[in-house]
């Protein structure tokens, strides 16, 4: 169950979101606020998983509220102004809903939150086992299996019908799909950051816009918009503010 609140200075906008929330089985609406200061007080006292948040409000804007809660709750922005989208995503909001908000779009945004929460739960509950140290893969040579130590992998790249595993400047082509390989790799160690890239979390050295920097890797690793939120959730957990 996702505990959520709604923060919007317009009551009719709150009424629409309340109606949608009541039709969403895994949402538990804790409260709604027209005053963002009161919402901030509740967020400091109670664990709230998700905030539906307007941007332009008196006294405290939605952007200011996001900064004040320091990532303690996930945020879906709800606004009539598209020009704030970029700033919202830079603050790692889960989604950005433009008013008037339709129910299908609302449900899509909530599903993103549910997927992120499930991923974090699975990652935190997984325990390292000896089997996490290596994998065997089928190479382009017929009948040949190759053992690859996970600690040696620099990054993994999609290449049409193959997947390329990069290790120490060498590239091993594996006849499989990115989806299959992603499912087989331990989620505690690897994350997909783009439709074409899977990377070892421990090798991240920095982020510049939509580019990832990896230890001992010259290649540019792109961050896809569909994968950015999950990556930043991991980064945020290690961030010193």
Coordinates of C-alpha atoms in Angstrom, one line a residue:
X1 CA 0.0 0.0 0.0
X2 CA 1.3 3.5 -0.9
X3 CA 0.5 6.1 1.6
X4 CA 0.0 9.5 -0.1
X5 CA -1.1 13.1 0.4
X6 CA -2.3 15.8 -2.0
X7 CA -1.0 19.3 -1.8
X8 CA -2.7 22.0 -4.0
X9 CA -4.0 25.4 -3.3
X10 CA -7.1 24.9 -5.5
X11 CA -9.8 22.8 -3.9
X12 CA -11.3 21.7 -7.2
X13 CA -7.9 20.3 -8.3
X14 CA -7.7 18.4 -4.9
X15 CA -11.3 17.0 -5.5
X16 CA -10.3 15.5 -8.8
X17 CA -7.2 13.8 -7.4
X18 CA -9.1 12.5 -4.4
X19 CA -11.6 11.0 -6.8
X20 CA -8.8 9.3 -8.8
X21 CA -7.0 8.1 -5.6
X22 CA -10.2 6.4 -4.4
X23 CA -10.3 4.4 -7.6
X24 CA -6.7 3.2 -7.3
X25 CA -6.6 0.1 -5.1
X26 CA -3.0 0.3 -3.8
X27 CA -3.3 4.0 -2.9
X28 CA -4.1 5.1 0.7
X29 CA -4.9 8.8 0.8
X30 CA -3.8 10.0 4.2
X31 CA -4.7 13.7 3.8
X32 CA -5.1 16.6 1.5
X33 CA -3.9 20.2 2.0
X34 CA -4.4 23.6 0.4
X35 CA -1.7 25.0 2.6
X36 CA 1.8 23.6 1.8
X37 CA 3.1 24.6 5.2
X38 CA 0.7 22.3 6.9
X39 CA 1.6 19.5 4.5
X40 CA 5.3 20.0 5.4
X41 CA 4.5 19.7 9.1
X42 CA 2.8 16.3 8.4
X43 CA 5.7 15.1 6.3
X44 CA 8.0 15.8 9.2
X45 CA 5.8 13.8 11.6
X46 CA 4.6 10.8 9.6
X47 CA 6.0 8.5 6.9
X48 CA 4.4 9.4 3.6
X49 CA 5.4 7.4 0.5
X50 CA 4.1 9.8 -2.2
X51 CA 3.1 13.4 -2.5
X52 CA 0.9 14.7 -5.3
X53 CA 2.2 18.3 -5.5
X54 CA 1.2 21.5 -7.2
X55 CA 4.0 23.9 -8.0
X56 CA 2.6 27.5 -7.9
X57 CA 1.3 28.0 -4.4
X58 CA 1.4 30.9 -2.0
X59 CA 4.0 31.1 0.8
X60 CA 5.8 27.9 -0.3
X61 CA 6.1 26.7 -3.9
X62 CA 6.1 23.0 -4.8
X63 CA 9.7 23.2 -5.8
X64 CA 10.6 24.7 -2.3
X65 CA 8.6 21.9 -0.6
X66 CA 10.5 19.2 -2.6
X67 CA 13.8 20.7 -1.5
X68 CA 12.6 20.9 2.1
X69 CA 11.7 17.2 2.4
X70 CA 15.1 16.0 1.1
X71 CA 13.8 13.0 -0.8
X72 CA 11.9 11.4 2.2
X73 CA 8.9 11.0 0.0
X74 CA 8.4 10.4 -3.7
X75 CA 6.8 13.3 -5.6
X76 CA 4.4 13.5 -8.6
X77 CA 4.0 17.1 -9.7
X78 CA 0.6 18.3 -10.8
X79 CA 0.5 21.6 -12.5
X80 CA -0.9 23.6 -15.4
X81 CA 2.5 24.9 -16.3
X82 CA 4.8 22.8 -18.6
X83 CA 7.8 25.1 -18.2
X84 CA 8.5 23.7 -14.8
X85 CA 9.0 20.1 -16.1
X86 CA 12.8 20.3 -16.5
X87 CA 13.3 21.7 -13.0
X88 CA 11.1 19.0 -11.6
X89 CA 13.0 16.2 -13.2
X90 CA 16.3 17.7 -12.0
X91 CA 14.9 17.3 -8.5
X92 CA 14.1 13.6 -9.4
X93 CA 10.3 13.7 -9.2
X94 CA 8.8 10.5 -10.4
X95 CA 6.4 12.0 -12.9
X96 CA 5.0 15.3 -14.1
X97 CA 1.2 15.5 -14.7
X98 CA -0.2 18.5 -16.6
X99 CA -3.7 19.7 -15.7
X100 CA -6.3 18.8 -16.7
X101 CA -5.2 15.4 -15.5
X102 CA -6.9 12.3 -16.9
X103 CA -7.4 9.1 -15.0
X104 CA -5.3 6.9 -17.3
X105 CA -2.3 9.3 -17.0
X106 CA -2.8 9.4 -13.3
X107 CA -2.7 5.6 -13.0
X108 CA 0.5 5.5 -15.2
X109 CA 2.2 7.8 -12.8
X110 CA 1.2 5.9 -9.7
X111 CA 2.4 2.7 -11.4
X112 CA 5.8 4.2 -11.8
X113 CA 5.9 4.8 -8.0
X114 CA 4.8 1.3 -7.3
X115 CA 7.5 -0.1 -9.6
X116 CA 10.2 2.0 -7.9
X117 CA 9.1 1.0 -4.4
X118 CA 9.1 -2.7 -5.4
X119 CA 12.6 -2.4 -7.0
X120 CA 14.0 -0.8 -3.8
X121 CA 12.4 -3.4 -1.6
X122 CA 13.7 -6.3 -3.7
X123 CA 17.2 -4.7 -3.8
X124 CA 17.4 -4.1 0.0
X125 CA 16.1 -7.7 0.8
X126 CA 18.5 -9.5 -1.4
X127 CA 21.5 -11.2 0.2
X128 CA 24.9 -11.8 -1.5
X129 CA 25.5 -15.4 -2.3
X130 CA 28.5 -17.2 -3.9
X131 CA 26.4 -17.6 -7.1
X132 CA 26.5 -13.8 -7.5
X133 CA 30.2 -13.8 -8.3
X134 CA 30.0 -15.1 -11.9
X135 CA 27.9 -16.1 -14.8
X136 CA 28.3 -18.5 -17.8
X137 CA 27.4 -17.1 -21.2
X138 CA 27.0 -18.5 -24.7
X139 CA 29.4 -16.7 -27.1
X140 CA 29.1 -16.3 -30.9
X141 CA 31.2 -19.5 -31.2
X142 CA 28.8 -22.4 -31.5
X143 CA 28.9 -24.7 -28.4
X144 CA 31.2 -22.5 -26.5
X145 CA 30.5 -21.4 -22.9
X146 CA 32.5 -18.7 -21.2
X147 CA 32.7 -17.9 -17.5
X148 CA 32.6 -14.2 -16.7
X149 CA 33.4 -12.8 -13.3
X150 CA 30.9 -10.1 -12.5
X151 CA 33.7 -8.0 -10.8
X152 CA 35.5 -7.8 -14.2
X153 CA 32.5 -6.2 -16.1
X154 CA 33.0 -2.6 -17.0
X155 CA 29.6 -2.2 -18.7
X156 CA 27.2 -4.1 -21.0
X157 CA 26.0 -2.8 -24.3
X158 CA 23.2 -3.8 -26.7
X159 CA 24.4 -4.5 -30.2
X160 CA 21.4 -5.6 -32.5
X161 CA 21.0 -9.3 -32.0
X162 CA 23.9 -9.5 -29.5
X163 CA 24.9 -8.1 -26.2
X164 CA 28.4 -7.0 -25.7
X165 CA 30.1 -7.5 -22.3
X166 CA 33.0 -5.0 -22.0
X167 CA 35.8 -6.1 -19.7
X168 CA 39.2 -4.4 -19.4
X169 CA 39.1 -3.0 -22.9
X170 CA 37.9 -6.3 -24.4
X171 CA 34.4 -7.1 -25.8
X172 CA 32.7 -10.4 -25.6
X173 CA 29.6 -10.9 -27.8
X174 CA 26.8 -12.9 -26.2
X175 CA 23.8 -14.1 -28.2
X176 CA 21.0 -13.0 -25.8
X177 CA 18.8 -10.1 -25.1
X178 CA 19.3 -7.2 -22.7
X179 CA 16.1 -8.1 -20.9
X180 CA 17.2 -11.7 -20.3
X181 CA 20.7 -10.6 -19.1
X182 CA 19.2 -7.9 -16.9
X183 CA 17.0 -10.4 -15.2
X184 CA 19.9 -12.8 -14.6
X185 CA 22.3 -10.3 -13.1
X186 CA 22.1 -9.5 -9.4
X187 CA 20.1 -6.3 -8.9
X188 CA 22.2 -5.3 -6.0
X189 CA 25.2 -5.0 -8.3
X190 CA 23.9 -4.0 -11.7
X191 CA 21.3 -1.5 -13.0
X192 CA 20.0 -0.8 -16.4
X193 CA 20.4 2.9 -17.2
X194 CA 19.4 3.0 -20.9
X195 CA 17.8 0.7 -23.4
X196 CA 21.3 0.0 -24.6
X197 CA 23.3 0.0 -21.4
X198 CA 23.6 -2.0 -18.1
X199 CA 26.3 -0.9 -15.7
X200 CA 27.9 -2.1 -12.4
X201 CA 26.7 0.3 -9.7
X202 CA 30.1 0.2 -8.0
X203 CA 31.8 1.6 -11.1
X204 CA 29.9 4.9 -11.2
X205 CA 32.3 7.8 -10.7
X206 CA 30.0 10.7 -11.6
X207 CA 27.0 12.0 -13.5
X208 CA 27.1 14.9 -15.9
X209 CA 23.6 15.7 -17.2
X210 CA 22.5 12.6 -19.0
X211 CA 26.0 11.0 -19.1
X212 CA 27.4 8.5 -16.7
X213 CA 31.0 8.3 -15.9
X214 CA 32.4 4.9 -15.0
X215 CA 35.8 3.9 -13.6
X216 CA 38.3 3.0 -16.3
X217 CA 35.7 3.5 -19.1
X218 CA 36.2 6.1 -21.8
X219 CA 32.9 5.3 -23.7
X220 CA 30.0 7.7 -23.1
X221 CA 27.2 5.9 -21.2
X222 CA 23.8 7.6 -21.7
X223 CA 21.1 7.7 -19.1
X224 CA 17.6 7.1 -20.6
X225 CA 14.6 9.0 -19.3
X226 CA 12.7 5.8 -18.5
X227 CA 15.6 4.6 -16.3
X228 CA 16.7 7.8 -14.6
X229 CA 14.4 7.8 -11.6
X230 CA 15.5 4.3 -10.4
X231 CA 19.2 5.3 -10.8
X232 CA 18.8 8.6 -8.9
X233 CA 17.0 6.7 -6.1
X234 CA 20.2 4.7 -5.6
X235 CA 22.3 7.8 -5.9
X236 CA 20.1 9.8 -3.5
X237 CA 20.6 7.1 -0.8
X238 CA 24.4 7.9 -0.9
X239 CA 24.1 11.6 -1.3
X240 CA 25.5 14.0 1.3
X241 CA 23.4 17.2 1.4

